[in-house]
Amino acid sequence: MSGPNSEYDPVEVTPLRADQVEAMRDAALAAISDAADLDALKQVRIDHTGDRSPLALAKREIGALPPQARKEAGQRVGQARGAVNKALGERQGVLEAEHEERMLVTETVDVTLPTDRSQRGARHPITTLSERLTDIFVAMGWEVAEGPWVEAEWLNFDALNMGEDHPARTMQDTFWLEPSKAALVLRTHTSPVQARTMLTREPPIYVVCPGRVYRTDEIDATHSPVFHQIEGLVVDKGITMAHLKGSLDHMTEAMFGEGISTRFRPSYFPFTEPSAEMDMVCFVCRGENSEDCRTCRGEGWIELGGCGVVNPRVLISCGIDPEVYTGFAFGFGIDRMLMFRHNVADLRDVFEGDVRFAQPFGVEI
Ligand code: PHE
C-alpha cells in the first residue's frame, strides 16, 4: 500500500482498497469454483468480469485517483482481474471436459435395447413347409392343383366312392353348410381336388394339391377344426404301387435326407384299392437306437398319412377308363409334419397367429 496521501479521498476510493479488491477477487474465484456447469460459469463470467462487475467498476475508479496512487491501484486491480480470468479459463477447460465425458456416457447408444419400430411379420411355417413339399413334386414335373374350401358333397364324398350310405362318411366329421339341399360341405380332405382334376383334364395327370381342410374336431394340443393336407395324384398308363412308393421315398428323402424312406401298412380308404398307411423312417434316430427317441417315441417310424392305388370306381366316376389308365394317390397332414419336424408341442401355437411363433421360422424361404 502506498503511504498516506493528503489529496486522497478515502470515500471515493473504497473499491480500490487492497482488502476490497481481494474480497472481489476471492468472491469471483469462489463463484468460479462453485460453477457446476458451463451455463453457470457463463453467468459467473458476466457477474465477475463483465462491464458492471465489481472489478470492472473498480478499474474505472482508478482514473479518479491522484496520479501517484494510480499505479499501485492499477496493479492491484489488474492482478485480481488476471487471477479471475485465469481461474475462469481453467474452470472452463475442466467443465468442458466434464461435459464431453457426460455426453459420451448419456448419449451412448445401447444397440441391444428393443426399438419402438413396428415389428416385422414373418411367413407362416405352414406356408413355407407347404411350398417346400410342393416344390419337391414340381421339380419332378408335377403340376399344382387347387380347389375351393367350400366343396360339393358329391366331390368330397360320392365321386371318391363314398356314397350316401357309405360307412366311411362318418370317418370324417363334416361341417355341413346351410341350406342342406345345397349339398355343400367344408372339404374334409384335399381328395376332392383329385376328382376335380380328373374331371377337367385328360391323363397323364401328375398333380400335387396342398390346402386347408376342415373337420368338426374340438381344438386341443393335437386337433384343430382347420388344418392342412397335401395330396398327390398320378393317373397314367401302367402306373403301379411301385411308382407310389418311389415317389414317396423321393419326397421323404428330399425333405429329411438320404435314407429316410417310407413303409406301407395295409389300410382302408374307399377311394384307393389297395390302400396303405405310410410311415417314414424317423429322421432323428433313423430307426436305430430308437428306445429313447422322443420324436418317434421309440417306434423308429413316424406316421405320415394315407395312400393307395386309385380305386377304378373313382376313375369311372371321373370319366377315366380304368382299362387304359391306372393311378395312385396319397395325402398327409402338413401341420403334423411341421409339429414332428420342429418339435412343436401344441397345435394351437400353429393356428393362433402369434408372430413370435412364426418368427423363428423366418429364415426359411
Ligand atoms: N384323404 C385321406 C384322408 O384325409 C388321405 C388319403 C389321400 C388316403 C389319398 C389315400 C389317398 O385321410
PDB file of C-alpha atoms and ligand atoms in Angstrom, residues 160 162 171-172 188-192 194 213 215 227 229-232 268-272 274-278 305-310 328-333, ligand 1:
ATOM      1  CA  LEU A 160     -64.489 -90.731 -54.181  1.00  0.00           C
ATOM      2  CA  MET A 162     -68.203 -92.668 -50.582  1.00  0.00           C
ATOM      3  CA  MET A 171     -64.757 -91.392 -40.641  1.00  0.00           C
ATOM      4  CA  GLN A 172     -64.543 -87.684 -41.282  1.00  0.00           C
ATOM      5  CA  THR A 188     -62.829 -82.685 -45.085  1.00  0.00           C
ATOM      6  CA  HIS A 189     -59.724 -83.582 -47.072  1.00  0.00           C
ATOM      7  CA  THR A 190     -57.832 -82.472 -50.189  1.00  0.00           C
ATOM      8  CA  SER A 191     -59.012 -85.565 -52.094  1.00  0.00           C
ATOM      9  CA  PRO A 192     -61.898 -83.734 -53.852  1.00  0.00           C
ATOM     10  CA  GLN A 194     -58.325 -85.345 -57.250  1.00  0.00           C
ATOM     11  CA  VAL A 213     -59.260 -78.738 -44.790  1.00  0.00           C
ATOM     12  CA  ARG A 215     -63.337 -81.287 -39.636  1.00  0.00           C
ATOM     13  CA  PHE A 227     -55.717 -77.969 -40.686  1.00  0.00           C
ATOM     14  CA  GLN A 229     -53.107 -81.531 -46.115  1.00  0.00           C
ATOM     15  CA  ILE A 230     -51.116 -82.164 -49.211  1.00  0.00           C
ATOM     16  CA  GLU A 231     -52.477 -84.561 -51.772  1.00  0.00           C
ATOM     17  CA  GLY A 232     -50.765 -86.246 -54.667  1.00  0.00           C
ATOM     18  CA  TYR A 268     -58.569 -98.919 -45.992  1.00  0.00           C
ATOM     19  CA  PHE A 269     -59.764 -95.873 -47.906  1.00  0.00           C
ATOM     20  CA  PRO A 270     -62.836 -96.008 -50.158  1.00  0.00           C
ATOM     21  CA  PHE A 271     -61.016 -94.147 -52.944  1.00  0.00           C
ATOM     22  CA  THR A 272     -57.927 -96.363 -53.137  1.00  0.00           C
ATOM     23  CA  PRO A 274     -55.246-101.437 -52.266  1.00  0.00           C
ATOM     24  CA  SER A 275     -54.799 -98.789 -49.564  1.00  0.00           C
ATOM     25  CA  ALA A 276     -51.965 -98.204 -47.138  1.00  0.00           C
ATOM     26  CA  GLU A 277     -50.915 -96.102 -44.212  1.00  0.00           C
ATOM     27  CA  MET A 278     -47.490 -94.676 -44.937  1.00  0.00           C
ATOM     28  CA  GLY A 305     -50.798 -90.393 -43.864  1.00  0.00           C
ATOM     29  CA  GLY A 306     -52.806 -92.481 -46.294  1.00  0.00           C
ATOM     30  CA  CYS A 307     -52.205 -93.656 -49.849  1.00  0.00           C
ATOM     31  CA  GLY A 308     -53.026 -96.305 -52.383  1.00  0.00           C
ATOM     32  CA  VAL A 309     -53.838 -97.207 -55.952  1.00  0.00           C
ATOM     33  CA  VAL A 310     -56.764 -95.134 -57.215  1.00  0.00           C
ATOM     34  CA  PHE A 328     -52.027 -93.675 -57.316  1.00  0.00           C
ATOM     35  CA  ALA A 329     -52.889 -91.114 -54.681  1.00  0.00           C
ATOM     36  CA  PHE A 330     -51.641 -90.079 -51.289  1.00  0.00           C
ATOM     37  CA  GLY A 331     -52.484 -87.483 -48.696  1.00  0.00           C
ATOM     38  CA  PHE A 332     -50.983 -86.382 -45.414  1.00  0.00           C
ATOM     39  CA  GLY A 333     -51.115 -83.595 -42.856  1.00  0.00           C
TER      40      GLY A 333
HETATM   41  N1  PHE B   1     -57.927 -88.258 -47.893  1.00  0.00           N
HETATM   42  C1  PHE B   1     -57.386 -89.167 -46.933  1.00  0.00           C
HETATM   43  C2  PHE B   1     -57.563 -88.561 -45.537  1.00  0.00           C
HETATM   44  O1  PHE B   1     -57.779 -87.401 -45.423  1.00  0.00           O
HETATM   45  C3  PHE B   1     -55.912 -89.429 -47.195  1.00  0.00           C
HETATM   46  C4  PHE B   1     -55.683 -90.146 -48.475  1.00  0.00           C
HETATM   47  C5  PHE B   1     -55.449 -89.443 -49.629  1.00  0.00           C
HETATM   48  C6  PHE B   1     -55.696 -91.512 -48.496  1.00  0.00           C
HETATM   49  C7  PHE B   1     -55.228 -90.106 -50.814  1.00  0.00           C
HETATM   50  C8  PHE B   1     -55.491 -92.197 -49.680  1.00  0.00           C
HETATM   51  C9  PHE B   1     -55.237 -91.484 -50.807  1.00  0.00           C
HETATM   52  O2  PHE B   1     -57.488 -89.267 -44.553  1.00  0.00           O
END
